[in-house]
Amino acid sequence: MSRVEALSMSGLSAIPAEYVRPPSERHGLGDAYDQAAKHAAGSPLIPVVDVAAFDPSDPGSAPSLAVVDAVRAAAAEWGVMHVAGHGIPSDLLDALRAAGTDFFRMPIEDKEAYANDPAAGQLEGYGSRLAANESGQREWEDYLFHLVHPDHAANHARWPAHRPEYVPVTRQFGELVSGLASRLLAILSLGLGVPAPTLEHRLRLVETAGDDHEKEHDEELLDLLLKLKINYYPVCPQPDLAVGVEAHTDVSALSFILTNGVPGLQVKRAGRDGEGWVTARDEPGTLVVHVGDALEILSNGRYTSVLHRGLVNRVATRVSWVVFAEPPPDRVLLQPLPELLADGQEQPRFAPRTFRQHLEHKVLKKKQSEEEEAKKAPVAPNLLPAVVN
């Protein structure tokens, strides 16, 4: 498989046909720098929330309640926020950026030693796409993907050995993001009017039936799984036709994003289709946090899983570090919190399902949608953009 980096370095002036997005997906596409400049004046801004003042030992204090209200509003109205006061040291983030960037600076043939094999079920490692697209379209990115937390479950053979700092820096980052995920889930629980531990508890809870006569249940809590994907978006000669990552929502509960400062993230504001795509600005010192599908299900839709995509540009390589906080795939049941449905307050908007069942359903739904699109009349040949194979 050709790596996107190799295509970018070849000096081509037009992208191969399989990277060209259909006209229906091109609204708001363009060079990421141009889109960021256009959205800098007068466009809605993704909210910035500072969580430093939240005190888990005193969640009812005025500073804590202010944080809860700000995070709740961002999660409900946008499904995404820039989080300041996250507690992860800036020198660690700089070291993480350096270690990941050094991996992608290696020659492609050296990176291939870490290549994954999705067809064989080996998703972790170096690759150029995580899932096949039924229409054959590809995304303008390479990536490195592996479990980062809990460390005892990680396959360290998939972690780069080049640059010795990669393993300890990435391990420490995973531990701190795990703590931040717990903190945000506590804040988001309070925003729903339920006790602080509720959301994380439900994401980790395995219920096993006890004595049928006594109707008792024993509780088992499993670890949340944190998976790191380092996205590498090389320079693209036609950013108005390509995407780094196509429009999607994350299946995770929360996703945490760090970048090298090059723009590219676009989001659709929840319930505001008329506003189109909003290009995220760079907010130094913050992490971007997305609400994912799992949290949308638990909140019965009060928090919105944000639709987003990644743009590319003509002048600078963009790198992003994304950590997906996911429940265990098979033993935790995702369903709206019972507390939100008590006394008929709300009707459940989501049927119970495991994380794996949700993922499989989402993939099937996407495949059916693409098949429906393929049945529509093709674009006239003279309307197709000039591309090279």
CSV table of C-alpha atoms in Angstrom, one decimal:
chain,number,residue,atom,x,y,z
A,1,MET,CA,0.0,0.0,0.0
A,2,SER,CA,1.3,3.4,-0.9
A,3,ARG,CA,1.7,5.8,2.0
A,4,VAL,CA,0.2,9.2,1.8
A,5,GLU,CA,3.5,10.7,2.8
A,6,ALA,CA,5.1,9.1,-0.3
A,7,LEU,CA,2.5,10.6,-2.5
A,8,SER,CA,3.0,14.0,-0.9
A,9,MET,CA,6.8,13.8,-1.3
A,10,SER,CA,6.5,12.8,-5.0
A,11,GLY,CA,5.7,16.3,-6.1
A,12,LEU,CA,2.4,15.5,-7.8
A,13,SER,CA,0.2,18.4,-8.7
A,14,ALA,CA,-3.1,16.5,-8.6
A,15,ILE,CA,-4.2,13.8,-6.2
A,16,PRO,CA,-5.2,10.3,-7.3
A,17,ALA,CA,-8.9,9.7,-7.9
A,18,GLU,CA,-9.4,7.6,-4.8
A,19,TYR,CA,-8.6,10.6,-2.6
A,20,VAL,CA,-11.1,12.9,-4.3
A,21,ARG,CA,-14.3,13.4,-2.2
A,22,PRO,CA,-17.7,13.5,-4.0
A,23,PRO,CA,-19.2,16.9,-4.6
A,24,SER,CA,-21.7,16.3,-1.8
A,25,GLU,CA,-18.9,16.3,0.7
A,26,ARG,CA,-17.0,19.4,-0.5
A,27,HIS,CA,-19.0,22.1,1.2
A,28,GLY,CA,-16.6,24.0,3.4
A,29,LEU,CA,-13.5,22.1,2.1
A,30,GLY,CA,-10.4,24.0,1.3
A,31,ASP,CA,-6.9,24.7,2.5
A,32,ALA,CA,-7.1,24.5,6.3
A,33,TYR,CA,-5.2,27.8,6.7
A,34,ASP,CA,-7.7,29.6,4.4
A,35,GLN,CA,-10.7,28.1,6.2
A,36,ALA,CA,-9.2,29.0,9.6
A,37,ALA,CA,-8.6,32.6,8.5
A,38,LYS,CA,-12.2,32.8,7.1
A,39,HIS,CA,-13.7,31.6,10.3
A,40,ALA,CA,-11.6,33.8,12.5
A,41,ALA,CA,-13.8,36.8,12.0
A,42,GLY,CA,-17.4,36.6,12.9
A,43,SER,CA,-17.9,32.8,13.0
A,44,PRO,CA,-19.0,30.9,16.1
A,45,LEU,CA,-16.2,29.8,18.4
A,46,ILE,CA,-15.8,26.5,20.0
A,47,PRO,CA,-16.0,27.2,23.7
A,48,VAL,CA,-13.0,27.3,26.0
A,49,VAL,CA,-13.6,25.9,29.5
A,50,ASP,CA,-11.2,26.0,32.4
A,51,VAL,CA,-11.7,23.0,34.7
A,52,ALA,CA,-8.9,23.9,37.2
A,53,ALA,CA,-11.4,25.4,39.7
A,54,PHE,CA,-13.4,22.2,40.0
A,55,ASP,CA,-12.9,20.6,43.4
A,56,PRO,CA,-14.0,17.0,43.6
A,57,SER,CA,-14.1,17.2,47.4
A,58,ASP,CA,-16.4,20.1,47.2
A,59,PRO,CA,-18.5,19.8,44.0
A,60,GLY,CA,-21.2,22.1,45.5
A,61,SER,CA,-18.9,25.1,45.9
A,62,ALA,CA,-19.5,28.1,43.6
A,63,PRO,CA,-16.3,27.6,41.6
A,64,SER,CA,-17.1,23.9,41.1
A,65,LEU,CA,-20.6,24.7,40.0
A,66,ALA,CA,-19.4,27.3,37.5
A,67,VAL,CA,-17.2,24.7,35.9
A,68,VAL,CA,-20.0,22.1,35.8
A,69,ASP,CA,-22.3,24.6,34.1
A,70,ALA,CA,-19.7,25.6,31.5
A,71,VAL,CA,-18.8,22.0,30.7
A,72,ARG,CA,-22.4,20.9,30.6
A,73,ALA,CA,-23.3,23.8,28.2
A,74,ALA,CA,-20.4,23.0,25.9
A,75,ALA,CA,-21.2,19.3,25.8
A,76,ALA,CA,-24.9,19.9,25.1
A,77,GLU,CA,-24.6,22.8,22.7
A,78,TRP,CA,-21.5,21.8,20.8
A,79,GLY,CA,-20.3,18.4,21.8
A,80,VAL,CA,-16.7,19.7,21.8
A,81,MET,CA,-14.7,22.2,23.8
A,82,HIS,CA,-11.1,23.4,24.4
A,83,VAL,CA,-10.2,22.4,27.9
A,84,ALA,CA,-7.8,24.5,29.9
A,85,GLY,CA,-6.6,23.8,33.4
A,86,HIS,CA,-6.3,20.1,32.5
A,87,GLY,CA,-3.3,19.5,34.7
A,88,ILE,CA,-1.0,17.9,32.1
A,89,PRO,CA,2.4,19.6,32.2
A,90,SER,CA,3.3,21.6,29.1
A,91,ASP,CA,6.8,20.0,29.1
A,92,LEU,CA,5.3,16.6,28.9
A,93,LEU,CA,3.1,17.6,26.0
A,94,ASP,CA,6.1,19.1,24.2
A,95,ALA,CA,8.0,15.8,24.8
A,96,LEU,CA,5.0,13.8,23.5
A,97,ARG,CA,4.9,16.0,20.3
A,98,ALA,CA,8.7,15.6,19.8
A,99,ALA,CA,8.6,11.8,20.2
A,100,GLY,CA,5.6,11.3,17.9
A,101,THR,CA,7.0,13.7,15.3
A,102,ASP,CA,10.3,11.9,15.3
A,103,PHE,CA,8.6,8.7,14.5
A,104,PHE,CA,7.1,10.1,11.4
A,105,ARG,CA,10.4,11.7,10.4
A,106,MET,CA,11.9,8.2,10.1
A,107,PRO,CA,12.2,6.8,6.5
A,108,ILE,CA,9.0,5.1,5.4
A,109,GLU,CA,10.8,1.8,5.1
A,110,ASP,CA,11.8,2.0,8.8
A,111,LYS,CA,8.2,2.9,9.8
A,112,GLU,CA,7.0,-0.2,7.9
A,113,ALA,CA,8.5,-2.3,10.7
A,114,TYR,CA,5.5,-1.2,12.7
A,115,ALA,CA,2.9,-1.7,10.0
A,116,ASN,CA,-0.5,-3.0,11.0
A,117,ASP,CA,-2.6,-5.5,9.1
A,118,PRO,CA,-6.3,-4.6,9.4
A,119,ALA,CA,-7.3,-7.5,7.1
A,120,ALA,CA,-5.8,-9.9,9.6
A,121,GLY,CA,-7.5,-8.1,12.6
A,122,GLN,CA,-4.2,-6.4,13.6
A,123,LEU,CA,-5.3,-2.7,13.9
A,124,GLU,CA,-2.5,-1.5,16.1
A,125,GLY,CA,0.6,-0.1,14.4
A,126,TYR,CA,1.5,2.1,11.5
A,127,GLY,CA,-1.0,2.4,8.7
A,128,SER,CA,-2.9,4.6,6.2
A,129,ARG,CA,-6.5,3.9,7.1
A,130,LEU,CA,-8.4,2.3,10.0
A,131,ALA,CA,-11.4,1.1,8.0
A,132,ALA,CA,-12.3,0.4,4.4
A,133,ASN,CA,-14.6,2.8,2.6
A,134,GLU,CA,-17.2,1.0,0.5
A,135,SER,CA,-16.8,3.5,-2.3
A,136,GLY,CA,-13.1,3.0,-2.4
A,137,GLN,CA,-12.3,6.6,-1.3
A,138,ARG,CA,-9.3,7.1,0.9
A,139,GLU,CA,-8.3,9.8,3.4
A,140,TRP,CA,-5.2,11.9,3.1
A,141,GLU,CA,-3.4,10.7,6.2
A,142,ASP,CA,-1.0,8.1,7.7
A,143,TYR,CA,-1.2,7.2,11.3
A,144,LEU,CA,0.2,5.3,14.3
A,145,PHE,CA,-2.4,3.6,16.5
A,146,HIS,CA,-2.1,1.6,19.7
A,147,LEU,CA,-3.6,1.1,23.2
A,148,VAL,CA,-2.0,3.5,25.7
A,149,HIS,CA,-3.8,2.7,29.0
A,150,PRO,CA,-4.1,0.6,31.1
A,151,ASP,CA,-0.4,0.0,30.6
A,152,HIS,CA,-0.6,-3.7,31.6
A,153,ALA,CA,-2.9,-4.4,28.7
A,154,ALA,CA,-0.8,-2.5,26.1
A,155,ASN,CA,1.2,-4.3,23.4
A,156,HIS,CA,4.4,-2.5,23.7
A,157,ALA,CA,5.8,-4.2,20.6
A,158,ARG,CA,3.6,-1.8,18.6
A,159,TRP,CA,5.2,1.2,20.3
A,160,PRO,CA,8.2,2.8,18.4
A,161,ALA,CA,11.5,1.9,19.9
A,162,HIS,CA,13.2,4.8,18.0
A,163,ARG,CA,13.6,7.8,20.2
A,164,PRO,CA,13.9,6.1,23.7
A,165,GLU,CA,11.6,8.8,25.2
A,166,TYR,CA,8.6,7.6,23.3
A,167,VAL,CA,7.6,4.8,25.7
A,168,PRO,CA,8.0,6.6,29.0
A,169,VAL,CA,6.5,9.9,27.7
A,170,THR,CA,3.5,8.2,26.1
A,171,ARG,CA,3.0,6.0,29.1
A,172,GLN,CA,2.9,9.0,31.4
A,173,PHE,CA,0.6,10.9,29.1
A,174,GLY,CA,-1.8,7.9,29.1
A,175,GLU,CA,-1.9,7.9,32.9
A,176,LEU,CA,-2.6,11.6,33.1
A,177,VAL,CA,-5.3,11.5,30.4
A,178,SER,CA,-6.9,8.7,32.3
A,179,GLY,CA,-7.1,11.0,35.3
A,180,LEU,CA,-8.5,13.8,33.2
A,181,ALA,CA,-11.1,11.5,31.7
A,182,SER,CA,-12.3,10.6,35.3
A,183,ARG,CA,-12.4,14.3,36.2
A,184,LEU,CA,-14.4,15.3,33.2
A,185,LEU,CA,-16.8,12.4,33.5
A,186,ALA,CA,-17.5,13.5,37.1
A,187,ILE,CA,-18.2,17.0,36.0
A,188,LEU,CA,-20.4,15.8,33.2
A,189,SER,CA,-22.3,13.5,35.6
A,190,LEU,CA,-23.0,16.5,37.9
A,191,GLY,CA,-24.2,18.4,34.8
A,192,LEU,CA,-26.9,15.7,34.3
A,193,GLY,CA,-28.0,16.0,37.9
A,194,VAL,CA,-26.6,12.6,39.0
A,195,PRO,CA,-23.8,11.9,41.5
A,196,ALA,CA,-20.2,12.5,40.2
A,197,PRO,CA,-19.1,8.9,39.9
A,198,THR,CA,-22.2,7.9,37.8
A,199,LEU,CA,-21.0,8.1,34.2
A,200,GLU,CA,-17.6,6.5,34.7
A,201,HIS,CA,-19.2,3.8,36.9
A,202,ARG,CA,-21.6,3.0,34.1
A,203,LEU,CA,-18.9,2.9,31.5
A,204,ARG,CA,-16.9,0.4,33.5
A,205,LEU,CA,-19.7,-1.6,35.1
A,206,VAL,CA,-20.2,-5.3,34.5
A,207,GLU,CA,-23.3,-6.7,36.1
A,208,THR,CA,-23.5,-10.4,36.9
A,209,ALA,CA,-26.7,-11.8,38.3
A,210,GLY,CA,-26.5,-13.1,41.8
A,211,ASP,CA,-29.1,-15.3,43.6
A,212,ASP,CA,-32.2,-15.2,41.4
A,213,HIS,CA,-34.5,-15.5,44.4
A,214,GLU,CA,-32.9,-12.6,46.2
A,215,LYS,CA,-32.5,-10.5,43.0
A,216,GLU,CA,-29.0,-9.4,44.1
A,217,HIS,CA,-26.3,-8.3,41.7
A,218,ASP,CA,-22.5,-8.4,42.2
A,219,GLU,CA,-20.6,-5.5,40.7
A,220,GLU,CA,-17.4,-5.7,38.7
A,221,LEU,CA,-15.6,-2.7,37.3
A,222,LEU,CA,-13.3,-3.0,34.3
A,223,ASP,CA,-10.8,-0.4,33.1
A,224,LEU,CA,-11.6,2.2,30.6
A,225,LEU,CA,-9.5,1.6,27.5
A,226,LEU,CA,-7.5,4.6,26.2
A,227,LYS,CA,-6.4,4.2,22.6
A,228,LEU,CA,-3.9,6.6,21.0
A,229,LYS,CA,-4.0,7.5,17.3
A,230,ILE,CA,-1.3,9.9,16.0
A,231,ASN,CA,-2.6,11.3,12.7
A,232,TYR,CA,0.0,12.5,10.2
A,233,TYR,CA,-1.5,14.7,7.4
A,234,PRO,CA,1.1,15.6,4.8
A,235,VAL,CA,1.0,18.6,2.5
A,236,CYS,CA,-1.8,18.1,-0.1
A,237,PRO,CA,-1.8,19.9,-3.6
A,238,GLN,CA,-5.6,19.9,-3.8
A,239,PRO,CA,-7.0,20.5,-0.3
A,240,ASP,CA,-10.4,21.6,-1.8
A,241,LEU,CA,-10.9,18.0,-3.0
A,242,ALA,CA,-9.5,15.9,-0.2
A,243,VAL,CA,-9.9,15.3,3.6
A,244,GLY,CA,-7.5,14.1,6.2
A,245,VAL,CA,-10.4,12.3,8.0
A,246,GLU,CA,-13.9,12.2,6.6
A,247,ALA,CA,-16.9,13.5,8.5
A,248,HIS,CA,-17.8,11.2,11.4
A,249,THR,CA,-18.6,11.0,15.1
A,250,ASP,CA,-16.3,9.2,17.5
A,251,VAL,CA,-17.6,5.9,19.0
A,252,SER,CA,-15.7,6.7,22.3
A,253,ALA,CA,-17.1,8.2,25.5
A,254,LEU,CA,-14.6,11.1,25.3
A,255,SER,CA,-11.8,11.9,22.8
A,256,PHE,CA,-8.8,14.1,23.7
A,257,ILE,CA,-6.9,15.9,21.0
A,258,LEU,CA,-3.4,17.6,21.0
A,259,THR,CA,-2.0,19.1,17.8
A,260,ASN,CA,1.2,20.6,16.5
A,261,GLY,CA,-0.6,23.9,16.0
A,262,VAL,CA,-1.4,23.5,12.3
A,263,PRO,CA,-5.2,24.0,11.8
A,264,GLY,CA,-7.5,21.3,10.3
A,265,LEU,CA,-10.2,20.3,12.7
A,266,GLN,CA,-13.7,21.2,11.6
A,267,VAL,CA,-16.9,20.5,13.6
A,268,LYS,CA,-20.6,20.8,13.0
A,269,ARG,CA,-22.3,22.6,15.8
A,270,ALA,CA,-25.1,20.4,17.3
A,271,GLY,CA,-28.5,21.2,15.9
A,272,ARG,CA,-27.1,24.2,13.9
A,273,ASP,CA,-26.9,22.8,10.3
A,274,GLY,CA,-27.4,26.2,8.9
A,275,GLU,CA,-24.1,27.4,10.4
A,276,GLY,CA,-22.1,24.9,8.4
A,277,TRP,CA,-18.7,23.8,9.4
A,278,VAL,CA,-16.7,25.6,12.1
A,279,THR,CA,-12.9,25.5,11.8
A,280,ALA,CA,-11.3,25.1,15.2
A,281,ARG,CA,-8.8,27.8,16.2
A,282,ASP,CA,-5.5,27.0,18.0
A,283,GLU,CA,-5.8,27.6,21.7
A,284,PRO,CA,-2.4,27.2,23.2
A,285,GLY,CA,-2.2,25.2,26.4
A,286,THR,CA,-5.6,23.5,25.9
A,287,LEU,CA,-6.7,20.1,24.8
A,288,VAL,CA,-9.7,19.7,22.5
A,289,VAL,CA,-12.2,17.3,24.0
A,290,HIS,CA,-15.0,15.7,21.9
A,291,VAL,CA,-18.2,14.0,23.3
A,292,GLY,CA,-18.5,10.6,21.6
A,293,ASP,CA,-21.3,8.2,20.9
A,294,ALA,CA,-21.0,6.2,24.2
A,295,LEU,CA,-21.5,9.4,26.3
A,296,GLU,CA,-24.4,10.5,24.0
A,297,ILE,CA,-26.1,7.1,24.7
A,298,LEU,CA,-25.6,7.3,28.5
A,299,SER,CA,-26.9,10.9,28.6
A,300,ASN,CA,-29.9,9.9,26.5
A,301,GLY,CA,-28.9,12.6,23.9
A,302,ARG,CA,-28.5,15.4,26.4
A,303,TYR,CA,-24.8,15.5,25.4
A,304,THR,CA,-24.1,15.4,21.7
A,305,SER,CA,-21.6,13.3,19.9
A,306,VAL,CA,-20.0,15.9,17.6
A,307,LEU,CA,-19.8,15.5,13.9
A,308,HIS,CA,-16.3,16.5,12.7
A,309,ARG,CA,-13.7,16.0,10.0
A,310,GLY,CA,-10.0,16.9,9.3
A,311,LEU,CA,-8.9,19.3,6.6
A,312,VAL,CA,-5.5,19.4,4.9
A,313,ASN,CA,-3.4,22.2,3.4
A,314,ARG,CA,-0.8,23.0,0.8
A,315,VAL,CA,2.1,24.3,3.0
A,316,ALA,CA,2.5,22.4,6.3
A,317,THR,CA,2.2,18.9,7.7
A,318,ARG,CA,-0.4,18.6,10.4
A,319,VAL,CA,0.1,16.1,13.3
A,320,SER,CA,-2.6,15.4,15.9
A,321,TRP,CA,-2.5,13.1,19.0
A,322,VAL,CA,-6.0,11.7,19.7
A,323,VAL,CA,-6.8,9.6,22.7
A,324,PHE,CA,-10.1,7.7,22.6
A,325,ALA,CA,-11.6,6.8,26.0
A,326,GLU,CA,-13.7,3.7,25.4
A,327,PRO,CA,-15.6,1.2,27.6
A,328,PRO,CA,-14.6,-2.4,27.4
A,329,PRO,CA,-16.1,-3.8,24.2
A,330,ASP,CA,-18.2,-6.8,25.2
A,331,ARG,CA,-19.0,-6.8,28.9
A,332,VAL,CA,-20.4,-3.3,29.6
A,333,LEU,CA,-23.9,-2.5,28.5
A,334,LEU,CA,-24.4,1.0,27.1
A,335,GLN,CA,-27.9,2.4,27.6
A,336,PRO,CA,-29.4,5.7,28.9
A,337,LEU,CA,-28.9,6.3,32.6
A,338,PRO,CA,-31.9,5.0,34.6
A,339,GLU,CA,-31.8,8.1,36.7
A,340,LEU,CA,-32.7,10.2,33.6
A,341,LEU,CA,-35.7,8.0,32.8
A,342,ALA,CA,-37.2,7.7,36.3
A,343,ASP,CA,-40.9,8.6,36.7
A,344,GLY,CA,-41.2,9.0,32.9
A,345,GLN,CA,-39.0,12.1,32.8
A,346,GLU,CA,-37.7,11.0,29.4
A,347,GLN,CA,-38.2,8.2,27.0
A,348,PRO,CA,-35.1,6.2,26.1
A,349,ARG,CA,-33.7,7.3,22.8
A,350,PHE,CA,-31.2,4.4,22.5
A,351,ALA,CA,-31.6,0.7,22.8
A,352,PRO,CA,-29.2,-1.2,25.0
A,353,ARG,CA,-26.0,-2.4,23.3
A,354,THR,CA,-22.4,-3.3,24.0
A,355,PHE,CA,-19.7,-1.1,22.7
A,356,ARG,CA,-18.8,-3.7,20.0
A,357,GLN,CA,-22.5,-4.0,19.0
A,358,HIS,CA,-22.7,-0.2,18.6
A,359,LEU,CA,-19.5,-0.1,16.5
A,360,GLU,CA,-20.8,-3.0,14.3
A,361,HIS,CA,-24.1,-1.3,13.9
A,362,LYS,CA,-22.5,2.0,12.9
A,363,VAL,CA,-20.2,0.3,10.3
A,364,LEU,CA,-23.2,-1.5,8.9
A,365,LYS,CA,-25.3,1.7,8.7
A,366,LYS,CA,-22.4,3.5,7.0
A,367,LYS,CA,-22.1,0.7,4.5
A,368,GLN,CA,-25.8,0.8,3.7
A,369,SER,CA,-25.7,4.6,3.3
A,370,GLU,CA,-22.7,4.3,0.9
A,371,GLU,CA,-24.5,1.7,-1.1
A,372,GLU,CA,-27.5,4.0,-1.4
A,373,GLU,CA,-25.3,6.8,-2.6
A,374,ALA,CA,-23.7,4.5,-5.2
A,375,LYS,CA,-27.2,3.8,-6.7
A,376,LYS,CA,-27.7,7.4,-7.5
A,377,ALA,CA,-26.9,8.8,-10.9
A,378,PRO,CA,-23.2,9.3,-11.5
A,379,VAL,CA,-21.7,12.7,-12.0
A,380,ALA,CA,-21.3,13.5,-15.7
A,381,PRO,CA,-17.7,12.9,-16.8
A,382,ASN,CA,-17.1,16.5,-17.9
A,383,LEU,CA,-17.9,17.6,-14.3
A,384,LEU,CA,-15.2,15.5,-12.7
A,385,PRO,CA,-12.1,17.2,-11.5
A,386,ALA,CA,-8.8,16.5,-13.2
A,387,VAL,CA,-6.9,13.9,-11.3
A,388,VAL,CA,-4.0,11.5,-11.9
A,389,ASN,CA,-3.8,7.8,-11.1
